[in-house]
Coordinates of C-alpha atoms in Angstrom, one line a residue:
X239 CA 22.8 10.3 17.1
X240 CA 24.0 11.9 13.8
X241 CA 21.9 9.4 11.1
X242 CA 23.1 8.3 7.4
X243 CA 20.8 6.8 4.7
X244 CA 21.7 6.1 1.0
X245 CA 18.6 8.5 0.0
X246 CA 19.4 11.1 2.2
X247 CA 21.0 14.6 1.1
X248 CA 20.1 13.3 -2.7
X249 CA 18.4 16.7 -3.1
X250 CA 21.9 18.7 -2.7
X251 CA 23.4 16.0 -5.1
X252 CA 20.8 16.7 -7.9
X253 CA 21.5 20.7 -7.3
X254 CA 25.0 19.9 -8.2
X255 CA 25.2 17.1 -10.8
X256 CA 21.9 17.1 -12.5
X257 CA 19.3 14.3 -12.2
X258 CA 20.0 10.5 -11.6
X259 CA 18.5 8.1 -14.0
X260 CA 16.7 5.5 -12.6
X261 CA 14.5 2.1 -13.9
X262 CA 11.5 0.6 -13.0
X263 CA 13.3 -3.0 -13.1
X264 CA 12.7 -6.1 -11.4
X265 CA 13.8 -9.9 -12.3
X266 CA 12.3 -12.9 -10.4
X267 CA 15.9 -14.9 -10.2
X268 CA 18.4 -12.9 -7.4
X269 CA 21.2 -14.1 -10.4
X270 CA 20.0 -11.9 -12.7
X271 CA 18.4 -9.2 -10.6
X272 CA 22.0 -9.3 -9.4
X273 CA 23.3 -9.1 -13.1
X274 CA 20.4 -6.2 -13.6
X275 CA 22.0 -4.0 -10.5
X276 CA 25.4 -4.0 -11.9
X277 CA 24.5 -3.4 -15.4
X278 CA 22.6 -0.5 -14.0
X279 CA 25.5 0.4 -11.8
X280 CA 27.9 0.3 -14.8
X281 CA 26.0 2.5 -17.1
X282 CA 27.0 5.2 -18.4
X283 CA 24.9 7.8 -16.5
X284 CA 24.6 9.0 -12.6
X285 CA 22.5 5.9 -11.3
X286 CA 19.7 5.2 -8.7
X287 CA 19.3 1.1 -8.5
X288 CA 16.0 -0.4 -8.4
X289 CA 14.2 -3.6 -7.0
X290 CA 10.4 -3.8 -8.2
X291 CA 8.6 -5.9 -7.0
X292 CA 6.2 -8.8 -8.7
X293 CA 2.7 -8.8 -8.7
X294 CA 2.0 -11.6 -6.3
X295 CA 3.8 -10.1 -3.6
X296 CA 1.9 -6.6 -3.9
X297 CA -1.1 -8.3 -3.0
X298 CA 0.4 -10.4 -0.4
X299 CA -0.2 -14.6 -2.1
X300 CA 3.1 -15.5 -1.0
X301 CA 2.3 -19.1 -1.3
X302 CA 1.7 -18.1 -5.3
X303 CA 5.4 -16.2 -5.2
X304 CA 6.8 -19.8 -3.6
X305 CA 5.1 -22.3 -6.1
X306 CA 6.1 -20.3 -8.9
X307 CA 9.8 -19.9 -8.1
X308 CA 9.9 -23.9 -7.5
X309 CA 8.0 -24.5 -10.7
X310 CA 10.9 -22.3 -12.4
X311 CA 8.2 -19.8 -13.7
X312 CA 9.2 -16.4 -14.2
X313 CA 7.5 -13.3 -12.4
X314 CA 7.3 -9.6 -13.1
X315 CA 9.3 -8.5 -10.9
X316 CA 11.2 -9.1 -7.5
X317 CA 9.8 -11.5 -5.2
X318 CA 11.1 -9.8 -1.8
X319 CA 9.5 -11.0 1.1
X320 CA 9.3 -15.1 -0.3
X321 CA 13.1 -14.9 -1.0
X322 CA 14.1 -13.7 2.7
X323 CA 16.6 -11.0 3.3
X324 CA 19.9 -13.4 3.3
X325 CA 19.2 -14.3 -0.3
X326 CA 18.4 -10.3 -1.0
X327 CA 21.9 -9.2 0.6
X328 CA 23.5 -11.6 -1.4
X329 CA 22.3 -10.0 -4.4
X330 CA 23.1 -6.4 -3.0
X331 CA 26.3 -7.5 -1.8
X332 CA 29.1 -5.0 -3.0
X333 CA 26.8 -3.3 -5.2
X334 CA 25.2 -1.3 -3.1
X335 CA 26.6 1.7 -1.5
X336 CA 26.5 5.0 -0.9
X337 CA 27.7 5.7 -4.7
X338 CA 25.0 3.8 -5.6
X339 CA 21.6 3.4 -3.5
X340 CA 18.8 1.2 -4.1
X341 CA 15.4 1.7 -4.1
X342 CA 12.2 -0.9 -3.9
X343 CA 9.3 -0.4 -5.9
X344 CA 6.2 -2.2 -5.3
X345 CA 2.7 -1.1 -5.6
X346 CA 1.2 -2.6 -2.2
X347 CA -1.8 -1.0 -0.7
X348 CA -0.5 -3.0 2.8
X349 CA 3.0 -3.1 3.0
X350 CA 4.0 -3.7 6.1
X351 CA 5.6 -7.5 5.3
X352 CA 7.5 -5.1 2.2
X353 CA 8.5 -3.1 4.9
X354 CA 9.9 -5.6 6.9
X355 CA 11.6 -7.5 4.2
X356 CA 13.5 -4.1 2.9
X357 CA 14.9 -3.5 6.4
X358 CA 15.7 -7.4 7.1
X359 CA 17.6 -7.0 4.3
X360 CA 19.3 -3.9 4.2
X361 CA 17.8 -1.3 2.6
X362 CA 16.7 2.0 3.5
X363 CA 14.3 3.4 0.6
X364 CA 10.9 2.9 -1.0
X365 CA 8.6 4.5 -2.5
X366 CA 4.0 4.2 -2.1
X367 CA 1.6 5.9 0.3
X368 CA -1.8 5.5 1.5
X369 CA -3.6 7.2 -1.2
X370 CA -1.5 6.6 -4.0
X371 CA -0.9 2.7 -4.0
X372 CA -4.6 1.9 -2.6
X373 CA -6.6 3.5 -5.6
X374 CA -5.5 2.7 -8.4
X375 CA -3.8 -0.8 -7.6
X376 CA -6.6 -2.7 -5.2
X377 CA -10.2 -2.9 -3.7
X378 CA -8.1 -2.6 -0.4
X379 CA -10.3 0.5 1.4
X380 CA -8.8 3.7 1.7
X381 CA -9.0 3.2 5.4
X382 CA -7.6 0.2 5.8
X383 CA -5.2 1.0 3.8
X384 CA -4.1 3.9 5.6
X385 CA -4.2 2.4 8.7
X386 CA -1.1 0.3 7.4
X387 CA 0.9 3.1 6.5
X388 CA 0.8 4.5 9.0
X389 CA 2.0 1.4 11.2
X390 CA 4.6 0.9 8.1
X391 CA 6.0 4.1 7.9
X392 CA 6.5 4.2 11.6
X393 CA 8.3 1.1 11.8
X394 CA 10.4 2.3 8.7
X395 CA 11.5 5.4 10.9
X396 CA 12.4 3.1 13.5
X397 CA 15.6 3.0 11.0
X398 CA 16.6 6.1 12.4
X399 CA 17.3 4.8 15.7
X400 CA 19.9 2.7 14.3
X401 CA 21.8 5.8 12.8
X402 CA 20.1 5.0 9.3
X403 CA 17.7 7.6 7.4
X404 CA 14.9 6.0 5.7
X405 CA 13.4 7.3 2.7
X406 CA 10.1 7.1 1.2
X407 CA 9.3 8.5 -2.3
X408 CA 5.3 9.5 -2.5
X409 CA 3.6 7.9 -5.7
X410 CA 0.6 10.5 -5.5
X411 CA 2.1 12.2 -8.7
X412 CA 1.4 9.1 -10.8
X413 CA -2.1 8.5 -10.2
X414 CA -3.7 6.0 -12.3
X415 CA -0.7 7.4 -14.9
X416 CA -2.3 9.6 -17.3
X417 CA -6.0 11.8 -17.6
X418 CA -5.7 13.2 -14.1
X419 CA -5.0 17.4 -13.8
X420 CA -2.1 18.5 -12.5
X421 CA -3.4 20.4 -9.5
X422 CA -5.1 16.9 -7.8
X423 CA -1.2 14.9 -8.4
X424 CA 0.4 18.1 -7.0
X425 CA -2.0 18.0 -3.9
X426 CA -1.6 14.1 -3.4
X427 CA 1.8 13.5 -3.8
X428 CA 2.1 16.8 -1.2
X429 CA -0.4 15.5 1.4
X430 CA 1.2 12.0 1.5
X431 CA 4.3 13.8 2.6
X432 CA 2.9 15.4 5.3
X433 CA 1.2 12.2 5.9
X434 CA 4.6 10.5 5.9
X435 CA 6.6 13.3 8.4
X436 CA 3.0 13.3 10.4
X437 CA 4.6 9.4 11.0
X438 CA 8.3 9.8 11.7
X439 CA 9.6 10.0 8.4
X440 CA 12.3 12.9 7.9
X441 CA 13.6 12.1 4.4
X442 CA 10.9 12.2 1.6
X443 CA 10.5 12.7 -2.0
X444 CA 7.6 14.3 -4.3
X445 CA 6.8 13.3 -7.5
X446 CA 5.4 14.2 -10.9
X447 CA 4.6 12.1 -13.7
X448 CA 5.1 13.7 -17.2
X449 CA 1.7 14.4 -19.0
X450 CA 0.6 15.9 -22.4
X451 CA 2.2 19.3 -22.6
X452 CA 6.2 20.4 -21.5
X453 CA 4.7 23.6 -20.8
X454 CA 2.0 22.7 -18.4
X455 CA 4.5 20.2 -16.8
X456 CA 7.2 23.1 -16.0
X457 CA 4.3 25.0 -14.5
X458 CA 3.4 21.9 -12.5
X459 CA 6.6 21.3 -11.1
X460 CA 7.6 24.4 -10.3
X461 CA 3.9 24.6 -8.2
X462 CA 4.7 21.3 -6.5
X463 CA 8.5 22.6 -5.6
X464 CA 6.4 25.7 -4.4
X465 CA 3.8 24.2 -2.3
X466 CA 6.7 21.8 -0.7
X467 CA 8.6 24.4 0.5
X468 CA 5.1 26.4 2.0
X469 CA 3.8 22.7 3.7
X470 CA 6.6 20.6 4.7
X471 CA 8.3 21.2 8.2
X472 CA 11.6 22.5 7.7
X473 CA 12.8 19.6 9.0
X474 CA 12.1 17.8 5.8
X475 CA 15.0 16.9 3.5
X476 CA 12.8 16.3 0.5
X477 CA 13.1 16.2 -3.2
X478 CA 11.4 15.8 -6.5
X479 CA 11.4 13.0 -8.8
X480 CA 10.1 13.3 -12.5
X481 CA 8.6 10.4 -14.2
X482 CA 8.4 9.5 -18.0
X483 CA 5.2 9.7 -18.9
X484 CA 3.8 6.8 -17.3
X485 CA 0.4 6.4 -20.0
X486 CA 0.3 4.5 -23.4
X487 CA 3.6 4.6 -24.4
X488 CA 4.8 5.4 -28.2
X489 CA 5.2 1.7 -29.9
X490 CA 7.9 2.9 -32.7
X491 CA 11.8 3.3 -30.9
X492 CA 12.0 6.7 -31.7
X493 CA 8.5 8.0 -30.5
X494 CA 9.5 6.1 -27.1
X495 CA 13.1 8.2 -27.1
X496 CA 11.3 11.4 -28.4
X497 CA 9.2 11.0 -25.0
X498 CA 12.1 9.7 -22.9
X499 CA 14.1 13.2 -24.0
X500 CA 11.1 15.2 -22.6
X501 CA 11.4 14.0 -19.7
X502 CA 14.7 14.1 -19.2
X503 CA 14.7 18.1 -20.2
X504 CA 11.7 18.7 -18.3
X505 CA 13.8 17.0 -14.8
X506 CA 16.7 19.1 -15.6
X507 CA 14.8 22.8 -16.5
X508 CA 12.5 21.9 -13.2
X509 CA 15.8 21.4 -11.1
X510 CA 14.3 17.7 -10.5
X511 CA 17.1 15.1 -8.5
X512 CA 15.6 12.0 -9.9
X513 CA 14.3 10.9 -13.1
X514 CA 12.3 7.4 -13.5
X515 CA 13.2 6.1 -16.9
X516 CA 10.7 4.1 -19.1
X517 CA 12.1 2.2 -21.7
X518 CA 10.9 1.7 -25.5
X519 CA 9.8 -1.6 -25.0
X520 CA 7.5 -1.4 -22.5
X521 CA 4.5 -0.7 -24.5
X522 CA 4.6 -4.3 -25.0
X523 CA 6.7 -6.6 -23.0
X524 CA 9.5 -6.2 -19.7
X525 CA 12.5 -4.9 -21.1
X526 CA 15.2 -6.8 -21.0
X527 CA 18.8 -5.6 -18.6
X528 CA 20.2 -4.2 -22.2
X529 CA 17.3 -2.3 -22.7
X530 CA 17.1 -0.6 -19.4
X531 CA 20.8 0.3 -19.7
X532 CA 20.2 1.8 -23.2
X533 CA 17.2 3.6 -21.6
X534 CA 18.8 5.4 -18.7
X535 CA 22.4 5.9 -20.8
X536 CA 19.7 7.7 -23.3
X537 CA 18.0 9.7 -20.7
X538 CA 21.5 10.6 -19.1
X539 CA 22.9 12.1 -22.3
X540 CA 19.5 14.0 -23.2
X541 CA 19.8 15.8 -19.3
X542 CA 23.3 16.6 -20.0
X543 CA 22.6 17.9 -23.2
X544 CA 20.1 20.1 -21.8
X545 CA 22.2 20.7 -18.6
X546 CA 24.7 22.8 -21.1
X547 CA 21.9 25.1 -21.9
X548 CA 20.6 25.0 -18.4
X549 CA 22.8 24.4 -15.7
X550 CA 21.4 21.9 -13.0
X551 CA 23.1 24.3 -10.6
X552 CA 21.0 27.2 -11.6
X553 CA 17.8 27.8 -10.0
X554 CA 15.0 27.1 -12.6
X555 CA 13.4 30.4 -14.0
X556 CA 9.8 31.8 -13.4
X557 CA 7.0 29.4 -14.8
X558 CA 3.4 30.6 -16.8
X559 CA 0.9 30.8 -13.9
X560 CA -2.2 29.2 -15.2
X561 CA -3.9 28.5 -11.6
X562 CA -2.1 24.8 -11.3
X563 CA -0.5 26.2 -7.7
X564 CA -3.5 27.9 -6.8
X565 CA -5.8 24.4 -7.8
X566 CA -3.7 22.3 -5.2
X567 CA -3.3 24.7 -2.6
X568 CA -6.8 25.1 -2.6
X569 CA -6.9 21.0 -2.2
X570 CA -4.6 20.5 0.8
X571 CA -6.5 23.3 2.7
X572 CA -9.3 21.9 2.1
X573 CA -8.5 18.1 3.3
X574 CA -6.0 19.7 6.0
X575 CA -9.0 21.3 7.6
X576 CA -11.3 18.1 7.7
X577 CA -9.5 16.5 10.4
X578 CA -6.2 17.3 12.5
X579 CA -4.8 13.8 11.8
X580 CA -4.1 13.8 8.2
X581 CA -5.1 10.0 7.5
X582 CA -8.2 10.6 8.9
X583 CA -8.2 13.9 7.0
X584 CA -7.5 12.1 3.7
X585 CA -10.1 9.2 4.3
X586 CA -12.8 12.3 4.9
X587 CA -12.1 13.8 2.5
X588 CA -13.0 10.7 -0.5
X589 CA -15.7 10.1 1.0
X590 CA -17.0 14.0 0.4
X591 CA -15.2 14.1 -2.7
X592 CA -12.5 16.8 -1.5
X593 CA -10.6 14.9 -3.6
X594 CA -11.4 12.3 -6.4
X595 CA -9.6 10.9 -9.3
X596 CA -10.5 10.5 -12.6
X597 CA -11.5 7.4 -14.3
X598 CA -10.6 5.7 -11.0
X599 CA -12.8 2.4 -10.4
X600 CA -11.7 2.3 -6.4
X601 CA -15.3 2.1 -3.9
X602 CA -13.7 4.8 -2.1
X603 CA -13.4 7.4 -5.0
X604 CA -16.4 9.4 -5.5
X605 CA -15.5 9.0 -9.5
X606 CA -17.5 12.0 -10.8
X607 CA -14.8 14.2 -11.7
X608 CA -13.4 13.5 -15.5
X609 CA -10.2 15.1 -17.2
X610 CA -9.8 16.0 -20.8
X611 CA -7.2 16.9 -23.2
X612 CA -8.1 20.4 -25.3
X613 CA -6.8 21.4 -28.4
X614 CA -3.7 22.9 -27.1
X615 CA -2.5 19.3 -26.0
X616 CA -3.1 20.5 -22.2
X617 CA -4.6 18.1 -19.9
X618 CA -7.9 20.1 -18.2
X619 CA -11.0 19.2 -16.4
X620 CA -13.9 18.3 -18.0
X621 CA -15.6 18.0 -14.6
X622 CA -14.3 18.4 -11.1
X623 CA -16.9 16.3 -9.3
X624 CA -17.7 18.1 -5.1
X625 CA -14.0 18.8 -5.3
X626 CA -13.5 22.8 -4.0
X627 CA -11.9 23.5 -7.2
X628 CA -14.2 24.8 -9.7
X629 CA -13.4 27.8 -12.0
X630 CA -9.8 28.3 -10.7
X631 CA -7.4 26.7 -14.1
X632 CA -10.8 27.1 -16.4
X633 CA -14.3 27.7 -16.5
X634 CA -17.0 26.6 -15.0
X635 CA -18.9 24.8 -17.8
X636 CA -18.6 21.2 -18.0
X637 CA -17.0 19.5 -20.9
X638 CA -18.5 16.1 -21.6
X639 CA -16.0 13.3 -22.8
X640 CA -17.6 10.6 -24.4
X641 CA -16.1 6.9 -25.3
X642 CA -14.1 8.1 -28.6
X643 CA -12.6 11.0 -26.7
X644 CA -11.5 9.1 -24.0
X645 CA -9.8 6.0 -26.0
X646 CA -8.3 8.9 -28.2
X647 CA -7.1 11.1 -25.0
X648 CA -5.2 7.9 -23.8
X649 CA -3.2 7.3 -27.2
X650 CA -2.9 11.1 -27.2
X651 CA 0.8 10.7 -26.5
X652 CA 1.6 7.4 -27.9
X653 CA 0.0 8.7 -31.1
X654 CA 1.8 12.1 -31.5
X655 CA 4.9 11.1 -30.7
X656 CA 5.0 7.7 -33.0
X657 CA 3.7 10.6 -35.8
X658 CA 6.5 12.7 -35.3
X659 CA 9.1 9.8 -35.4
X660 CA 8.0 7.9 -38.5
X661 CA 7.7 11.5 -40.4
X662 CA 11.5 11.6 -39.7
X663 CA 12.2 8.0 -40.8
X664 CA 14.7 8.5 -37.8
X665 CA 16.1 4.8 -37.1
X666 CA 19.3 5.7 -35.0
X667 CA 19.9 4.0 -32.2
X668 CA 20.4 5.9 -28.8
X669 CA 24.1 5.8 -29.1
X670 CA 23.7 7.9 -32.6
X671 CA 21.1 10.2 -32.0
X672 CA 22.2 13.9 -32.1
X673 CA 22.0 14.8 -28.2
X674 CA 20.9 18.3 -30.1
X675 CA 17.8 17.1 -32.2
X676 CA 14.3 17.6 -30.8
X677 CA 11.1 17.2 -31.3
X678 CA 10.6 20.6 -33.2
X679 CA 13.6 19.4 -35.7
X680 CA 11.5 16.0 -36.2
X681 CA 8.1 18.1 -37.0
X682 CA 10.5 19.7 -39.5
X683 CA 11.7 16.8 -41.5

């Protein structure tokens, strides 16, 4: 049976048109998440819609989701399973399609009711793992954990039987969002693919979140691209997603944009099919519909400016090799060879601490590993913990980071970035801004 899915074949797509915009955007009341998926649709920009999920479904209080809807109080994002999937096709109704596929975002370490909702009501595409949403989002363990994803993502490839491809986007690139190395989110995000095939799924995407330095992030995701072609079965369709940098965002409007353009250059020079958008409000609030749509019609006219000096089309050039490939390699062959079944693999190998993420307060994470930024603005590891990693992207001395270091690593972005706007005293809007004007002009003015 030939199968069809709103994800699938988005990697020849982004080859050919550059890389959709997409939000992290989720509203409580199916009106206005309704009113949110056709803004979003409308928008000036190649689009990828989004439901996110609120808080009180990730961790499964459903009776909490219910009281607050009848009491009229607003949640942080979509409650999917309490409204039931006839209320959630309403709200898709004749907005999705295959011009315009929708995505749900959610953050649950067990997600098999998520899973169930999405396909009750008609969707084919998600985004999580084992690893990935169980660390840094709940005291879940690891095992458990991936014990239902497992189930999950095998009743999500049930999908296929009905002539629909399911797809499921791995979060490992994004773990706890800023301080971790590139090699460990390269190896996660890889491994939960392979975890994800190892389960039925055929149509998959990586991802990278944006850190401190454009240069180490185009060596980063050319190393992910790399290690995806060498691991996944060639049975794979698979693609990358870039996200904004997903720390302490800049609190000024144009250190937010000057961040949001990075990205969006660094998803078009890395051949990247999707971008995740952040918007400048979110270092303090939800942004409102307007403000995703400003957002991702920003981020779409920063790719295409950077599209006419690199075409998406063109296969992206040779990157600096500073050991980031060799580092995550040297990861997945290590927790591959634990155990032939890779969830077993992956729960072995946090409790040796083959693999163990920085600053991460889980039980399961070993948590003696610790990342830095140097002077260079490059993210590095101060210490690697048991992980089989040591000496390969630095040397083997240990750098200690103390309190003041850390708090000023994790406004490392926000701060440089809010510098660089307010020396500009640039207040246009994203409808004015130059599509030309970077952040070298702005260190200029």
């Amino acid at each position: 049976m030939s199968t069809s899915g709103s994800f699938a074949g988005l990697a020849a797509r982004g080859r050919s048109a550059g890389p959709l915009v997409q939000p992290r955007m989720g509203f409580s009341g199916p009106r206005r998440m309704r009113a949110g998926l056709e803004a979003v649709r409308r928008a000036r920009a190649a689009t990828v819609g989004t439901l996110t999920l609120d808080s009180y479904t990730r961790v499964k209080d459903y009776a909490s989701a219910e009281r607050a809807l009848a009491d009229g109080f607003p949640l942080n994002g979509y409650p999917l399973v309490t409204h039931g999937p006839d209320t959630t096709r309403a709200v898709l109704d004749g907005i999705q399609g295959p011009d315009f596929p929708v995505q749900v975002r959610h953050g649950s370490a067990l997600p098999d009711d998520i899973i169930a909702a999405l396909v009750a009501a008609g969707l084919d595409a998600t985004e999580g793992g084992p690893v990935s949403y169980c660390l840094p989002y709940s005291r879940v363990p690891l095992r458990e954990a991936t014990v239902s994803w497992a189930r999950s993502c095998e009743r999500f490839a049930e999908l296929r039987d009905r002539g629909v491809e399911p797809h499921l986007e791995s979060f490992g690139g994004c773990m706890m969002g800023q301080m971790c190395p590139p090699g460990l989110l390269i190896a996660i995000t890889v491994l939960e693919g392979l975890f994800f095939h190892r389960h039925g799924l055929r149509s998959i995407s990586l991802s990278y979140a944006q850190q401190t330095d454009i240069r180490q992030d185009e060596e980063a995701v050319a190393a992910l691209r790399s290690l995806a072609t060498a691991f996944l079965p060639d049975d794979t369709d698979w693609h990358i997603v870039v996200y904004a940098y997903m720390g302490k965002y800049p609190r000024t409007h144009g250190g937010a944009l000057l961040v949001l353009r990075a990205a969006a250059e660094l998803a078009v020079r890395t051949g990247a099919t999707r971008l995740i958008v952040k918007t400048p409000a979110e270092s303090y609030r939800i942004p409102t519909i307007e403000e995703n749509v400003e957002a991702l019609e920003f981020a779409g006219a920063a790719a295409a400016a950077e599209a006419t000096r690199t075409p998406p089309d063109t296969a992206p050039g040779p990157a600096p090799d500073t050991g980031i490939a060799a580092e995550a390699r040297q990861l997945i062959e290590a927790v591959l060879g634990l155990h032939p079944d890779i969830g077993q693999a992956l729960v072995r190998a946090f409790a040796k601490g083959y693999l163990d993420v920085p600053y991460c307060l889980h039980s399961d994470n070993h948590g003696r590993s610790r990342g830095y930024i140097d002077g260079a603005g490059r993210l590095r590891w101060a210490s690697v913990g048991s992980m089989p990693i040591r000496g390969i992207t630095g040397g083997t001395r240990e750098h200690t980071v103390g309190s003041s270091e850390l708090l000023s690593a994790l406004s490392y972005v926000e701060r440089t970035h809010d510098l660089l706007a307010l020396r500009s005293q640039d207040t246009r809007t994203s409808d004015e801004l130059d599509a030309g004007t970077t952040a070298a002009d702005l260190r200029q003015a």
